[in-house]
């Protein structure tokens, strides 16, 4: 039996040595052989050099270095495509996904009842309040409008059986939103709660706007509801306009009351114009995603690796 750990790294020079030391310690105490797959996502610091050093001293370590920064989703996909293990886990390099949970997760999978053990933060300690608030709203909304089951506080850190990894690799979409993909493919998942851990070193790659974009991508990738909102909105506005027209005609006929008011006309025109643009924007978002899917560009391009048989472009 083999366990594969997939570790996406982007500018993690400070955290990597700490992570590697801890993970090796934990793996040594586990009764299973292991491989660690580091995916260097186009780092601009010393990450790649450190990875090469680690790989030179450890046969079980593979590094895959991208030609540029393709994003964590692409890095995880590269890991899934190249992992050989019967059990596969994704872990951040910053120690926010505690390696010490691995033995417990593995024994849970080996007991046979579950296909994957996923982790969920029960607290958001150490995170700005406003970010937590937006995160909660996001999970509420997406669970209402999407058919993928997305758990609040879920991390990407999870240990899976090979069958589940095969399913993920089959989901070859270009616009990847892993939290949705994990939920969509199904399988029996056990949710392991744990307290939030802060990053050991380095900085988070996320700011508010990136997170907002990530949230919108999540909605668009896993729900068609915004599209129907646009058409319902359109129908509602049409209905209101009919009422308004009837009202004005009746008023004119009964009271001879001419409708005056340049201001009100302009307001209505801009309102309708705004709504139309908004709805077109929603459609545009879906079309843009479709455009990227249709191009079938590779998810990532590998510039360097210590494993020769690896697919360089995928
Ligand atoms: N990461 C990556 N590519 C990116 C951004 C991040 O591979 O473009 C990796 C990063 O090195 C880390 C993990 O994804 O191992 C999570 O990133 P981060 O800690 O910045 O996110 P957070 O934990 O704050 O959500
Ligand atoms: Mg982190």
GROMACS .gro file of C-alpha atoms and ligand atoms in nm:
model
  340
    1UNK     CA    1   0.000   0.000   0.000
    2UNK     CA    2   0.119   0.349  -0.091
    3UNK     CA    3   0.011   0.691   0.028
    4UNK     CA    4   0.075   0.997  -0.195
    5UNK     CA    5   0.085   1.348  -0.056
    6UNK     CA    6   0.027   1.628  -0.305
    7UNK     CA    7   0.168   1.962  -0.194
    8UNK     CA    8   0.107   2.273  -0.407
    9UNK     CA    9   0.374   2.533  -0.335
   10UNK     CA   10   0.385   2.892  -0.444
   11UNK     CA   11   0.660   3.103  -0.289
   12UNK     CA   12   0.688   2.881   0.017
   13UNK     CA   13   1.063   2.901   0.081
   14UNK     CA   14   1.019   2.966   0.453
   15UNK     CA   15   0.747   2.708   0.518
   16UNK     CA   16   0.876   2.420   0.304
   17UNK     CA   17   1.165   2.295   0.522
   18UNK     CA   18   0.941   2.300   0.830
   19UNK     CA   19   0.665   2.120   0.644
   20UNK     CA   20   0.896   1.854   0.505
   21UNK     CA   21   1.051   1.783   0.845
   22UNK     CA   22   0.712   1.748   1.014
   23UNK     CA   23   0.559   1.535   0.741
   24UNK     CA   24   0.853   1.296   0.734
   25UNK     CA   25   0.824   1.256   1.110
   26UNK     CA   26   0.455   1.171   1.084
   27UNK     CA   27   0.501   0.935   0.787
   28UNK     CA   28   0.782   0.750   0.967
   29UNK     CA   29   0.534   0.661   1.238
   30UNK     CA   30   0.283   0.523   0.990
   31UNK     CA   31   0.277   0.165   0.867
   32UNK     CA   32   0.261   0.241   0.493
   33UNK     CA   33   0.505   0.342   0.219
   34UNK     CA   34   0.475   0.695   0.091
   35UNK     CA   35   0.555   0.940  -0.185
   36UNK     CA   36   0.546   1.318  -0.166
   37UNK     CA   37   0.461   1.515  -0.477
   38UNK     CA   38   0.558   1.878  -0.454
   39UNK     CA   39   0.410   2.096  -0.725
   40UNK     CA   40   0.600   2.420  -0.763
   41UNK     CA   41   0.342   2.657  -0.907
   42UNK     CA   42   0.583   2.897  -1.077
   43UNK     CA   43   0.738   3.030  -0.757
   44UNK     CA   44   0.964   3.332  -0.783
   45UNK     CA   45   1.162   3.266  -0.468
   46UNK     CA   46   1.390   2.981  -0.365
   47UNK     CA   47   1.111   2.722  -0.353
   48UNK     CA   48   1.235   2.520  -0.651
   49UNK     CA   49   1.592   2.513  -0.523
   50UNK     CA   50   1.473   2.387  -0.185
   51UNK     CA   51   1.257   2.123  -0.353
   52UNK     CA   52   1.554   1.999  -0.555
   53UNK     CA   53   1.756   1.973  -0.237
   54UNK     CA   54   1.485   1.776  -0.065
   55UNK     CA   55   1.439   1.546  -0.367
   56UNK     CA   56   1.814   1.482  -0.388
   57UNK     CA   57   1.811   1.337  -0.039
   58UNK     CA   58   1.481   1.150  -0.056
   59UNK     CA   59   1.386   0.898  -0.324
   60UNK     CA   60   1.019   0.920  -0.241
   61UNK     CA   61   1.002   1.289  -0.325
   62UNK     CA   62   0.893   1.409  -0.668
   63UNK     CA   63   0.885   1.770  -0.770
   64UNK     CA   64   0.697   1.913  -1.064
   65UNK     CA   65   0.777   2.270  -1.155
   66UNK     CA   66   0.535   2.473  -1.367
   67UNK     CA   67   0.651   2.714  -1.635
   68UNK     CA   68   0.456   2.993  -1.462
   69UNK     CA   69   0.200   3.042  -1.187
   70UNK     CA   70  -0.110   2.848  -1.292
   71UNK     CA   71  -0.292   2.863  -0.958
   72UNK     CA   72  -0.352   2.615  -0.678
   73UNK     CA   73  -0.630   2.437  -0.867
   74UNK     CA   74  -0.397   2.353  -1.156
   75UNK     CA   75  -0.127   2.246  -0.911
   76UNK     CA   76  -0.368   2.008  -0.737
   77UNK     CA   77  -0.479   1.869  -1.073
   78UNK     CA   78  -0.118   1.802  -1.170
   79UNK     CA   79  -0.082   1.617  -0.841
   80UNK     CA   80  -0.393   1.407  -0.896
   81UNK     CA   81  -0.286   1.317  -1.250
   82UNK     CA   82   0.055   1.195  -1.136
   83UNK     CA   83  -0.010   1.043  -0.795
   84UNK     CA   84   0.043   0.668  -0.782
   85UNK     CA   85  -0.082   0.600  -0.431
   86UNK     CA   86  -0.372   0.383  -0.320
   87UNK     CA   87  -0.447   0.672  -0.087
   88UNK     CA   88  -0.395   1.030  -0.195
   89UNK     CA   89  -0.397   1.347   0.012
   90UNK     CA   90  -0.371   1.715  -0.077
   91UNK     CA   91  -0.194   1.935   0.175
   92UNK     CA   92  -0.090   2.299   0.191
   93UNK     CA   93   0.278   2.366   0.244
   94UNK     CA   94   0.218   2.622   0.518
   95UNK     CA   95   0.123   2.374   0.796
   96UNK     CA   96  -0.236   2.497   0.802
   97UNK     CA   97  -0.326   2.137   0.721
   98UNK     CA   98  -0.174   1.958   1.022
   99UNK     CA   99   0.022   1.647   0.912
  100UNK     CA  100  -0.046   1.504   1.257
  101UNK     CA  101  -0.403   1.429   1.142
  102UNK     CA  102  -0.283   1.189   0.872
  103UNK     CA  103  -0.259   0.868   1.080
  104UNK     CA  104  -0.612   0.914   1.207
  105UNK     CA  105  -0.741   0.984   0.857
  106UNK     CA  106  -0.567   0.680   0.714
  107UNK     CA  107  -0.697   0.440   0.976
  108UNK     CA  108  -1.044   0.573   0.916
  109UNK     CA  109  -1.017   0.494   0.544
  110UNK     CA  110  -0.865   0.155   0.609
  111UNK     CA  111  -1.155   0.059   0.830
  112UNK     CA  112  -1.342   0.051   0.500
  113UNK     CA  113  -1.656   0.247   0.558
  114UNK     CA  114  -1.551   0.570   0.387
  115UNK     CA  115  -1.394   0.665   0.053
  116UNK     CA  116  -1.248   0.988   0.179
  117UNK     CA  117  -1.176   1.175   0.499
  118UNK     CA  118  -1.202   1.550   0.460
  119UNK     CA  119  -1.119   1.821   0.708
  120UNK     CA  120  -1.331   2.109   0.821
  121UNK     CA  121  -1.226   2.408   1.029
  122UNK     CA  122  -1.467   2.461   1.314
  123UNK     CA  123  -1.321   2.798   1.403
  124UNK     CA  124  -1.191   3.077   1.188
  125UNK     CA  125  -0.964   3.213   1.456
  126UNK     CA  126  -0.691   3.443   1.330
  127UNK     CA  127  -0.892   3.545   1.025
  128UNK     CA  128  -1.036   3.896   0.971
  129UNK     CA  129  -1.400   3.911   1.092
  130UNK     CA  130  -1.529   4.056   0.770
  131UNK     CA  131  -1.373   3.773   0.571
  132UNK     CA  132  -1.538   3.511   0.793
  133UNK     CA  133  -1.872   3.685   0.746
  134UNK     CA  134  -1.845   3.682   0.368
  135UNK     CA  135  -1.728   3.321   0.374
  136UNK     CA  136  -2.036   3.215   0.572
  137UNK     CA  137  -2.271   3.395   0.332
  138UNK     CA  138  -2.093   3.233   0.039
  139UNK     CA  139  -2.150   2.882   0.174
  140UNK     CA  140  -2.514   2.957   0.251
  141UNK     CA  141  -2.580   3.086  -0.098
  142UNK     CA  142  -2.389   2.825  -0.294
  143UNK     CA  143  -2.549   2.538  -0.108
  144UNK     CA  144  -2.890   2.673  -0.186
  145UNK     CA  145  -2.829   2.716  -0.557
  146UNK     CA  146  -2.591   2.441  -0.656
  147UNK     CA  147  -2.619   2.066  -0.685
  148UNK     CA  148  -2.274   2.011  -0.538
  149UNK     CA  149  -2.271   1.974  -0.162
  150UNK     CA  150  -2.016   2.226  -0.030
  151UNK     CA  151  -1.944   2.218   0.341
  152UNK     CA  152  -1.881   2.541   0.535
  153UNK     CA  153  -1.522   2.560   0.654
  154UNK     CA  154  -1.415   2.272   0.431
  155UNK     CA  155  -1.045   2.274   0.344
  156UNK     CA  156  -0.891   2.115   0.040
  157UNK     CA  157  -0.700   1.892   0.285
  158UNK     CA  158  -0.841   1.543   0.248
  159UNK     CA  159  -0.728   1.184   0.213
  160UNK     CA  160  -0.896   0.984  -0.061
  161UNK     CA  161  -0.900   0.636  -0.205
  162UNK     CA  162  -0.771   0.586  -0.559
  163UNK     CA  163  -1.122   0.541  -0.701
  164UNK     CA  164  -1.214   0.892  -0.595
  165UNK     CA  165  -0.892   1.037  -0.738
  166UNK     CA  166  -0.967   0.868  -1.072
  167UNK     CA  167  -1.305   1.037  -1.074
  168UNK     CA  168  -1.143   1.375  -1.007
  169UNK     CA  169  -0.894   1.326  -1.291
  170UNK     CA  170  -1.187   1.245  -1.520
  171UNK     CA  171  -1.337   1.582  -1.436
  172UNK     CA  172  -1.107   1.751  -1.683
  173UNK     CA  173  -1.277   2.089  -1.687
  174UNK     CA  174  -1.059   2.394  -1.733
  175UNK     CA  175  -1.240   2.611  -1.480
  176UNK     CA  176  -1.169   2.410  -1.169
  177UNK     CA  177  -1.332   2.464  -0.833
  178UNK     CA  178  -1.218   2.171  -0.622
  179UNK     CA  179  -1.455   2.223  -0.333
  180UNK     CA  180  -1.738   2.179  -0.582
  181UNK     CA  181  -1.574   1.891  -0.767
  182UNK     CA  182  -1.525   1.693  -0.444
  183UNK     CA  183  -1.889   1.742  -0.360
  184UNK     CA  184  -2.017   1.672  -0.710
  185UNK     CA  185  -1.848   1.334  -0.758
  186UNK     CA  186  -2.011   1.201  -0.443
  187UNK     CA  187  -1.862   0.904  -0.250
  188UNK     CA  188  -1.879   0.854   0.125
  189UNK     CA  189  -1.693   1.131   0.301
  190UNK     CA  190  -1.621   1.159   0.669
  191UNK     CA  191  -1.577   1.515   0.795
  192UNK     CA  192  -1.305   1.558   1.049
  193UNK     CA  193  -1.337   1.882   1.245
  194UNK     CA  194  -1.031   2.065   1.372
  195UNK     CA  195  -0.931   2.403   1.510
  196UNK     CA  196  -0.795   2.656   1.265
  197UNK     CA  197  -0.415   2.673   1.255
  198UNK     CA  198  -0.227   2.982   1.139
  199UNK     CA  199   0.036   2.967   0.869
  200UNK     CA  200   0.387   2.892   1.009
  201UNK     CA  201   0.578   3.124   0.778
  202UNK     CA  202   0.536   3.333   0.465
  203UNK     CA  203   0.217   3.504   0.358
  204UNK     CA  204  -0.124   3.401   0.233
  205UNK     CA  205  -0.170   3.440  -0.144
  206UNK     CA  206  -0.528   3.555  -0.103
  207UNK     CA  207  -0.669   3.901  -0.066
  208UNK     CA  208  -1.030   4.007  -0.046
  209UNK     CA  209  -1.078   4.059  -0.421
  210UNK     CA  210  -0.917   3.729  -0.512
  211UNK     CA  211  -1.148   3.556  -0.267
  212UNK     CA  212  -1.451   3.735  -0.408
  213UNK     CA  213  -1.355   3.628  -0.759
  214UNK     CA  214  -1.303   3.272  -0.632
  215UNK     CA  215  -1.651   3.276  -0.478
  216UNK     CA  216  -1.813   3.403  -0.798
  217UNK     CA  217  -1.626   3.139  -1.000
  218UNK     CA  218  -1.753   2.876  -0.760
  219UNK     CA  219  -2.112   2.984  -0.813
  220UNK     CA  220  -2.081   3.001  -1.191
  221UNK     CA  221  -1.901   2.667  -1.216
  222UNK     CA  222  -2.156   2.479  -1.013
  223UNK     CA  223  -2.487   2.651  -1.061
  224UNK     CA  224  -2.711   2.771  -1.344
  225UNK     CA  225  -2.931   2.964  -1.104
  226UNK     CA  226  -2.788   3.310  -1.186
  227UNK     CA  227  -2.902   3.255  -1.547
  228UNK     CA  228  -3.258   3.186  -1.441
  229UNK     CA  229  -3.245   3.482  -1.204
  230UNK     CA  230  -3.182   3.695  -1.514
  231UNK     CA  231  -3.487   3.562  -1.695
  232UNK     CA  232  -3.712   3.582  -1.387
  233UNK     CA  233  -3.598   3.938  -1.337
  234UNK     CA  234  -3.684   4.014  -1.698
  235UNK     CA  235  -4.033   3.866  -1.661
  236UNK     CA  236  -4.094   4.059  -1.341
  237UNK     CA  237  -3.992   4.388  -1.500
  238UNK     CA  238  -4.217   4.323  -1.801
  239UNK     CA  239  -4.509   4.259  -1.569
  240UNK     CA  240  -4.445   4.580  -1.374
  241UNK     CA  241  -4.421   4.779  -1.699
  242UNK     CA  242  -4.758   4.647  -1.817
  243UNK     CA  243  -4.918   4.760  -1.494
  244UNK     CA  244  -4.759   5.102  -1.528
  245UNK     CA  245  -4.876   5.140  -1.888
  246UNK     CA  246  -5.233   5.042  -1.795
  247UNK     CA  247  -5.230   5.287  -1.509
  248UNK     CA  248  -5.116   5.575  -1.729
  249UNK     CA  249  -5.366   5.499  -2.006
  250UNK     CA  250  -5.654   5.487  -1.756
  251UNK     CA  251  -5.539   5.806  -1.591
  252UNK     CA  252  -5.522   5.984  -1.928
  253UNK     CA  253  -5.869   5.861  -2.039
  254UNK     CA  254  -6.052   5.930  -1.712
  255UNK     CA  255  -5.885   6.245  -1.590
  256UNK     CA  256  -5.719   6.378  -1.907
  257UNK     CA  257  -5.410   6.397  -1.700
  258UNK     CA  258  -5.109   6.423  -1.933
  259UNK     CA  259  -4.805   6.245  -1.805
  260UNK     CA  260  -4.535   6.498  -1.748
  261UNK     CA  261  -4.195   6.449  -1.606
  262UNK     CA  262  -3.875   6.421  -1.795
  263UNK     CA  263  -3.703   6.302  -1.478
  264UNK     CA  264  -3.924   5.999  -1.429
  265UNK     CA  265  -3.874   5.892  -1.791
  266UNK     CA  266  -3.500   5.911  -1.763
  267UNK     CA  267  -3.507   5.720  -1.434
  268UNK     CA  268  -3.704   5.438  -1.591
  269UNK     CA  269  -3.477   5.425  -1.894
  270UNK     CA  270  -3.163   5.407  -1.685
  271UNK     CA  271  -3.318   5.151  -1.451
  272UNK     CA  272  -3.414   4.922  -1.737
  273UNK     CA  273  -3.079   4.981  -1.905
  274UNK     CA  274  -2.901   4.889  -1.582
  275UNK     CA  275  -3.097   4.571  -1.534
  276UNK     CA  276  -3.038   4.469  -1.894
  277UNK     CA  277  -2.665   4.520  -1.866
  278UNK     CA  278  -2.660   4.332  -1.537
  279UNK     CA  279  -2.836   4.034  -1.692
  280UNK     CA  280  -2.612   4.045  -1.997
  281UNK     CA  281  -2.317   4.051  -1.761
  282UNK     CA  282  -2.437   3.731  -1.598
  283UNK     CA  283  -2.471   3.566  -1.937
  284UNK     CA  284  -2.131   3.702  -2.033
  285UNK     CA  285  -1.974   3.528  -1.734
  286UNK     CA  286  -2.110   3.194  -1.849
  287UNK     CA  287  -2.007   3.257  -2.209
  288UNK     CA  288  -1.655   3.349  -2.098
  289UNK     CA  289  -1.628   3.021  -1.906
  290UNK     CA  290  -1.758   2.830  -2.206
  291UNK     CA  291  -1.503   3.007  -2.427
  292UNK     CA  292  -1.218   2.893  -2.204
  293UNK     CA  293  -1.350   2.536  -2.194
  294UNK     CA  294  -1.388   2.521  -2.571
  295UNK     CA  295  -1.030   2.630  -2.631
  296UNK     CA  296  -0.914   2.319  -2.447
  297UNK     CA  297  -0.593   2.478  -2.334
  298UNK     CA  298  -0.369   2.273  -2.109
  299UNK     CA  299  -0.428   2.307  -1.735
  300UNK     CA  300  -0.060   2.348  -1.673
  301UNK     CA  301   0.279   2.328  -1.843
  302UNK     CA  302   0.571   2.158  -1.670
  303UNK     CA  303   0.912   2.311  -1.716
  304UNK     CA  304   1.108   2.080  -1.489
  305UNK     CA  305   1.071   1.763  -1.287
  306UNK     CA  306   1.279   1.480  -1.146
  307UNK     CA  307   1.039   1.221  -1.286
  308UNK     CA  308   1.097   1.162  -1.654
  309UNK     CA  309   0.782   0.972  -1.745
  310UNK     CA  310   0.563   1.255  -1.627
  311UNK     CA  311   0.326   1.424  -1.871
  312UNK     CA  312   0.472   1.763  -1.942
  313UNK     CA  313   0.155   1.927  -2.059
  314UNK     CA  314  -0.192   1.846  -1.937
  315LIG     N1  315  -0.073   2.799  -0.379
  315LIG     C1  316  -0.039   2.759  -0.508
  315LIG     N2  317  -0.060   2.845  -0.613
  315LIG     C2  318  -0.113   2.971  -0.595
  315LIG     C3  319  -0.149   3.009  -0.464
  315LIG     C4  320  -0.129   2.921  -0.359
  315LIG     O1  321   0.008   2.648  -0.528
  315LIG     O2  322  -0.128   3.043  -0.694
  315LIG     C5  323  -0.051   2.706  -0.266
  315LIG     C6  324   0.028   2.766  -0.149
  315LIG     O3  325   0.166   2.752  -0.168
  315LIG     C7  326  -0.023   2.685  -0.030
  315LIG     C8  327  -0.167   2.656  -0.069
  315LIG     O4  328  -0.176   2.673  -0.211
  315LIG     O5  329   0.048   2.563  -0.015
  315LIG     C9  330  -0.265   2.747   0.002
  315LIG     O6  331  -0.231   2.883  -0.016
  315LIG     P1  332  -0.245   2.990   0.099
  315LIG     O7  333  -0.187   2.939   0.227
  315LIG     O8  334  -0.191   3.119   0.047
  315LIG     O9  335  -0.404   3.002   0.111
  315LIG     P2  336  -0.489   3.008   0.246
  315LIG    O10  337  -0.441   2.894   0.333
  315LIG    O11  338  -0.457   3.141   0.307
  315LIG    O12  339  -0.628   2.992   0.202
  316LIG    MG1  340  -0.258   2.873   0.401
   0.00000   0.00000   0.00000
